[in-house]
CSV table of C-alpha atoms in Angstrom, one decimal:
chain,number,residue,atom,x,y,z
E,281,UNK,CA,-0.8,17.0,0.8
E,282,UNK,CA,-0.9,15.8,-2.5
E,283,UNK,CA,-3.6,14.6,-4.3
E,284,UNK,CA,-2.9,11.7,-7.0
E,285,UNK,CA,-5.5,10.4,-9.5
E,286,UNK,CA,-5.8,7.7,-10.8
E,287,UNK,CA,-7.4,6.8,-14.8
E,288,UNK,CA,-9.4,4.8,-15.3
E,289,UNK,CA,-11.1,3.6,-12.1
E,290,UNK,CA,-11.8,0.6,-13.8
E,291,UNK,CA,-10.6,-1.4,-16.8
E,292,UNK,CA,-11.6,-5.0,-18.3
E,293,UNK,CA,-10.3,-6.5,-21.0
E,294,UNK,CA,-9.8,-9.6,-23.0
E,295,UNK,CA,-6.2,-11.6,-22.8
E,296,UNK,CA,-3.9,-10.5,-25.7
E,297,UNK,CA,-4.6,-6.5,-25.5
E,298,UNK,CA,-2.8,-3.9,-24.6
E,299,UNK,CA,-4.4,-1.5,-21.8
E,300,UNK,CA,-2.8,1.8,-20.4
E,301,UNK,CA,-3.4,3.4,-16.6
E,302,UNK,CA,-2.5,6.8,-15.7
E,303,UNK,CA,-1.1,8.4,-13.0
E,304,UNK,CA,-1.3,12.3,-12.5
E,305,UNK,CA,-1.3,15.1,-10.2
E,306,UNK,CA,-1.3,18.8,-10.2
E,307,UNK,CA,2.0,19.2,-8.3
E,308,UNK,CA,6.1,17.4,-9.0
E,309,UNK,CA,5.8,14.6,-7.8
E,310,UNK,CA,9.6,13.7,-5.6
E,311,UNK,CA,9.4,10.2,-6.9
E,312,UNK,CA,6.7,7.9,-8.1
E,313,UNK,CA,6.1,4.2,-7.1
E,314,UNK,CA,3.7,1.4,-9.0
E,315,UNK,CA,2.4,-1.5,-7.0
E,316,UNK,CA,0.3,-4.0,-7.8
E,317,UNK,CA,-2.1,-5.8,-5.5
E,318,UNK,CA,-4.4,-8.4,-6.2
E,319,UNK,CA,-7.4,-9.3,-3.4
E,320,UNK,CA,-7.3,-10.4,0.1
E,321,UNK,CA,-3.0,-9.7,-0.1
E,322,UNK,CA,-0.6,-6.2,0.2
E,323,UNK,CA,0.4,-4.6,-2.6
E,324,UNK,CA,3.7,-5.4,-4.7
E,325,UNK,CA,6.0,-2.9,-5.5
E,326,UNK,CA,6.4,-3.1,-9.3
E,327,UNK,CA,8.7,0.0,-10.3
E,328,UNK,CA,10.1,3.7,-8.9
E,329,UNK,CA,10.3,6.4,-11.2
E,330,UNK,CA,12.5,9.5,-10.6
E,331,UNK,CA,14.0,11.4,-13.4
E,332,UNK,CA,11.4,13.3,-15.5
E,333,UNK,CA,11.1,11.4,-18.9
E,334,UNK,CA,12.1,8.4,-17.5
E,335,UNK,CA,11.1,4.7,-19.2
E,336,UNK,CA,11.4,1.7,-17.4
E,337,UNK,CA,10.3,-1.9,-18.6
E,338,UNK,CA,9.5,-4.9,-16.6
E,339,UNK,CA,8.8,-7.1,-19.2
E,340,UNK,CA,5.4,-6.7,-20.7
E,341,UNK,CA,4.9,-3.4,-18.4
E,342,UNK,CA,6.0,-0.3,-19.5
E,343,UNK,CA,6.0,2.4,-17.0
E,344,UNK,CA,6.7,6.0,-17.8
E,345,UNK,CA,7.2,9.3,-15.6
E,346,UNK,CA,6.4,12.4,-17.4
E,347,UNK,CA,8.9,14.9,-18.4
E,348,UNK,CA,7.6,17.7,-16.0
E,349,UNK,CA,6.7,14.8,-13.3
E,350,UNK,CA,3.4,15.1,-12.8
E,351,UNK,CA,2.2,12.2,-14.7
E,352,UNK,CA,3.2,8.8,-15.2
E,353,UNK,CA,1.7,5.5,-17.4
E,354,UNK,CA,1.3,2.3,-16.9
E,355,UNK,CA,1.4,0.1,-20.2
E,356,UNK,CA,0.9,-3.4,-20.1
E,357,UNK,CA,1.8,-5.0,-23.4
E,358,UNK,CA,-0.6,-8.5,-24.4
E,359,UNK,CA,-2.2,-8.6,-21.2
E,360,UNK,CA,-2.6,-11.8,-19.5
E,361,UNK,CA,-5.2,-13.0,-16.5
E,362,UNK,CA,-2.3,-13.1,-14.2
E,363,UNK,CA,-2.6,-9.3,-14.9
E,364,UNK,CA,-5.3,-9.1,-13.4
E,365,UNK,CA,-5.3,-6.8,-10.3
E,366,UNK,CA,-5.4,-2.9,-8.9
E,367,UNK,CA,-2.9,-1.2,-9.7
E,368,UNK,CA,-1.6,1.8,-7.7
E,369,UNK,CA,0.6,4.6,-7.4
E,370,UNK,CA,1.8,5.9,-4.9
E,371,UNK,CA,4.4,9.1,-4.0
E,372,UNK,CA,6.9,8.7,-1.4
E,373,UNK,CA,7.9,11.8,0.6
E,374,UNK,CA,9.9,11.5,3.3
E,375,UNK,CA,9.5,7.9,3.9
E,376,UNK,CA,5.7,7.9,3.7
E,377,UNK,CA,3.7,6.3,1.0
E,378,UNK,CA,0.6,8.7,-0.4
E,379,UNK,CA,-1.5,6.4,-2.6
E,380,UNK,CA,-3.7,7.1,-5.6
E,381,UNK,CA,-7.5,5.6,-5.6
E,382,UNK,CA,-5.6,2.8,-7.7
E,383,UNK,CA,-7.2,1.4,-11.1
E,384,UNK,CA,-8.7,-2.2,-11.2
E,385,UNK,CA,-7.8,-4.0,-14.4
E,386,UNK,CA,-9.5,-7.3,-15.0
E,387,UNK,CA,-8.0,-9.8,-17.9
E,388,UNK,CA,-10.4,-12.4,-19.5
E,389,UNK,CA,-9.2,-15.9,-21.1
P,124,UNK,CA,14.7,-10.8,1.1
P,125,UNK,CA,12.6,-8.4,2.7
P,126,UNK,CA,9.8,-10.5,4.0
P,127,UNK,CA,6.8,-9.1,5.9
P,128,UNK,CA,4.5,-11.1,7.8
P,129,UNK,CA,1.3,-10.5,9.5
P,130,UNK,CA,-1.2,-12.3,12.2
P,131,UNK,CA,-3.4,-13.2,12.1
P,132,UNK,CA,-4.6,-13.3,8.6
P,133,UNK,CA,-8.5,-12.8,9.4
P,134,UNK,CA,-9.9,-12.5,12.5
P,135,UNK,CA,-13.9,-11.8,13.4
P,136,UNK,CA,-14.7,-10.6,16.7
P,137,UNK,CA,-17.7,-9.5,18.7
P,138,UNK,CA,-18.4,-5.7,19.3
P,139,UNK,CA,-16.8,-3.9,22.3
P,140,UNK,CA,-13.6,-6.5,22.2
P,141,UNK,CA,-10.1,-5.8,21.4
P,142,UNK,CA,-8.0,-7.3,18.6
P,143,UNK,CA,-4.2,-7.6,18.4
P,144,UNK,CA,-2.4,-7.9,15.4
P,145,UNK,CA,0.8,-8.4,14.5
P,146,UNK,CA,3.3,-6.9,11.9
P,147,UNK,CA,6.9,-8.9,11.7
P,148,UNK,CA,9.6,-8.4,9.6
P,149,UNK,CA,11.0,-11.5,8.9
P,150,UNK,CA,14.8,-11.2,7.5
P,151,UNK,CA,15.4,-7.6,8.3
P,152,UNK,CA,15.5,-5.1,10.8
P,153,UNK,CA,13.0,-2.7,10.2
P,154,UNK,CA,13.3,1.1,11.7
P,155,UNK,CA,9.8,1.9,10.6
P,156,UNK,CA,6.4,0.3,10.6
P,157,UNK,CA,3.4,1.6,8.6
P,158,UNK,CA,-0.5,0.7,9.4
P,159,UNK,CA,-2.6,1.1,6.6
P,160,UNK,CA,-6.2,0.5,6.4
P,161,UNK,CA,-8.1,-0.4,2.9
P,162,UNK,CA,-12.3,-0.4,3.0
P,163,UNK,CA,-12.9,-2.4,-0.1
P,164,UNK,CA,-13.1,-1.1,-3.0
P,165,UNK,CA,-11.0,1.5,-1.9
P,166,UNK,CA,-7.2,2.7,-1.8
P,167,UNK,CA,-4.7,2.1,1.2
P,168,UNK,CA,-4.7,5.2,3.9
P,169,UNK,CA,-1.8,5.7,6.0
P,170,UNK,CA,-2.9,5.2,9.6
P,171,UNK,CA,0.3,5.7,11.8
P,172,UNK,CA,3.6,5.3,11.4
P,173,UNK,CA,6.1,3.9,14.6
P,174,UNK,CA,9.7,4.0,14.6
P,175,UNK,CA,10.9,1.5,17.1
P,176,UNK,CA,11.2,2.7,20.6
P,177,UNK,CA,9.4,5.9,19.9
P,178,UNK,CA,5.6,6.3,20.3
P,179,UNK,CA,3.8,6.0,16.9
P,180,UNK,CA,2.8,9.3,14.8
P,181,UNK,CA,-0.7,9.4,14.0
P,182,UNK,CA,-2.7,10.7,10.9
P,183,UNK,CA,-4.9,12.7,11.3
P,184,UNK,CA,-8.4,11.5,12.0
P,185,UNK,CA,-7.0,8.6,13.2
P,186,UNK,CA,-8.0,7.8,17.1
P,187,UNK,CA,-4.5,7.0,18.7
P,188,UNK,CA,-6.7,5.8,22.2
P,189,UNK,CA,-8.6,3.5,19.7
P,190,UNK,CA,-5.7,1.9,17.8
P,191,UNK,CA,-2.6,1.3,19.9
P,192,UNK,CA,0.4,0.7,18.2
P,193,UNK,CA,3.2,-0.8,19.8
P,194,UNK,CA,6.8,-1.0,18.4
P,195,UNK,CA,8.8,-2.6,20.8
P,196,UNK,CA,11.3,-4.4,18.9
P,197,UNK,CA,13.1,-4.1,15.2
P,198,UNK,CA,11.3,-6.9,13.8
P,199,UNK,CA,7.7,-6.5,15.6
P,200,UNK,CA,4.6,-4.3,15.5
P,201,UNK,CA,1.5,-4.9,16.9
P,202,UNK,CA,-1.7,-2.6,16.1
P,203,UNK,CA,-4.6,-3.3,18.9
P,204,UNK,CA,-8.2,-2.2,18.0
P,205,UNK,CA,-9.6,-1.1,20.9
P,206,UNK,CA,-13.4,-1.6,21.7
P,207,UNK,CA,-14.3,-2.7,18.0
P,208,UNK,CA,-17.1,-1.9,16.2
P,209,UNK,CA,-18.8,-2.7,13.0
P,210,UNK,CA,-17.2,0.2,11.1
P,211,UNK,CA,-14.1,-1.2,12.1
P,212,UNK,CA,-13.8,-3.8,9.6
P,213,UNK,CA,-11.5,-3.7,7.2
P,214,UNK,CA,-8.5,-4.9,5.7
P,215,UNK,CA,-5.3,-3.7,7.5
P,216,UNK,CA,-2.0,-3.9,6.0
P,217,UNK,CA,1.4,-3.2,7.6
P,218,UNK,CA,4.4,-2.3,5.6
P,219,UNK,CA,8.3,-1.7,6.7
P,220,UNK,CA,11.1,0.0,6.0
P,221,UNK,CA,15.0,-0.4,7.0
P,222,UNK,CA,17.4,2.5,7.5
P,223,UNK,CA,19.5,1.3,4.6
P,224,UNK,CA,16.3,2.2,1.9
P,225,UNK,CA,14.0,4.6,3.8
P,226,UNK,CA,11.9,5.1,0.4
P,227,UNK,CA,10.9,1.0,-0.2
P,228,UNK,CA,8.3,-0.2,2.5
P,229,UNK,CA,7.7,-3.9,2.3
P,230,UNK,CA,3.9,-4.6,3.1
P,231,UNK,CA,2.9,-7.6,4.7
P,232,UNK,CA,-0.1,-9.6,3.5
P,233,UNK,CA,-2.9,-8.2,5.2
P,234,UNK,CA,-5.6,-9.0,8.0
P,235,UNK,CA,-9.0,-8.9,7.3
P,236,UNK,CA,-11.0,-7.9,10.7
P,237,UNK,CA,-14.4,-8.6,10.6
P,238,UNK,CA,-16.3,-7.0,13.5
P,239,UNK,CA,-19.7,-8.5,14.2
């Protein structure tokens, strides 16, 4: 089994900066998922990554899967409080979800 | 689309009862249920996983006599805590999957069990 890790556990900022998570493990990951869940509901999927190097943007998140595909970023552009949440990844393998320890971000007004 | 429902959203029980819960799927037919249980502060753990028909595959460290999943139907799952206790509390998710996308699992809201 995999392990993933997950940086910074925890993360607060003010609204209008930029914060990054990260995403890593010692092994290729198959493919790479980023959810979002904010308390008392499940998590939202946000992106998959699988090509090595890939870049994907969902508006003011930028996710990135590292070339060898064992890391991957999270980069949230002008964060707002509607940010505000734990964020985790997650590997699927074979139809089963492996999650990381997840990194909670909070936004101050 | 893709819609996953759970019930009940909280529930507190006394110690030594049983609690049912249910997972639906509410616009799709969905092959594959996940329980996941989250302690706060904490990440989601894969509890079991049910295919429909089939008996539910266990992870391990997970009591299958204490947590009884059922997955009778394509659009039901129901997780039954067995003689609760405290340490049982938590926040249990379910999440599903349809043989058309076997790698995206749409998770349902939660229930928060509060054993007393």
């Amino acid at each position: 089994t995999q392990l993933l890790e997950q940086s910074p556990q925890f993360l607060s900022i003010q609204e209008g900066e930029n914060l990054t998570v990260y995403c890593n493990s010692s092994s290729v990951f198959s493919s790479l998922q980023w959810y979002r869940q904010e308390p008392g509901e499940g998590p939202v999927l946000l992106v998959t990554v699988v090509t090595g190097g890939e870049v994907k943007k969902l508006k003011r998140l930028t996710f990135q899967f590292g070339d060898a595909r064992k890391d991957s970023s999270l980069h949230i552009t002008a964060a707002q409080p509607g940010d505000t949440g734990l964020y985790l990844c997650a590997e699927s393998l074979w139809g089963k979800l492996q999650f990381g320890a997840g990194t909670q971000v909070v936004v101050t007004p | 689309g893709a819609v996953v429902s759970q019930h009940p959203s909280r529930v507190i029980c006394k110690s030594g009862t049983s609690v049912k819960i249910e997972c639906r799927s509410l616009d799709f037919q969905a092959t594959t249920m996940f329980w996941y249980r989250q302690f706060p502060k904490q990440s989601l753990m894969l509890m079991a996983t049910s295919n429909e028909g089939s008996k539910a595959t266990y992870e391990q460290g997970v009591e299958k006599d204490k947590f009884l999943i059922n997955h009778a139907s394509l659009t039901l799952s129901t997780l039954t805590v067995t003689s609760a206790h405290p340490e049982d509390s938590s926040f249990y998710i379910c999440s599903a999957s349809h043989r058309f996308s076997r790698e995206t699992q749409y998770f349902g809201p939660g229930t928060r069990l509060l054993v007393l």
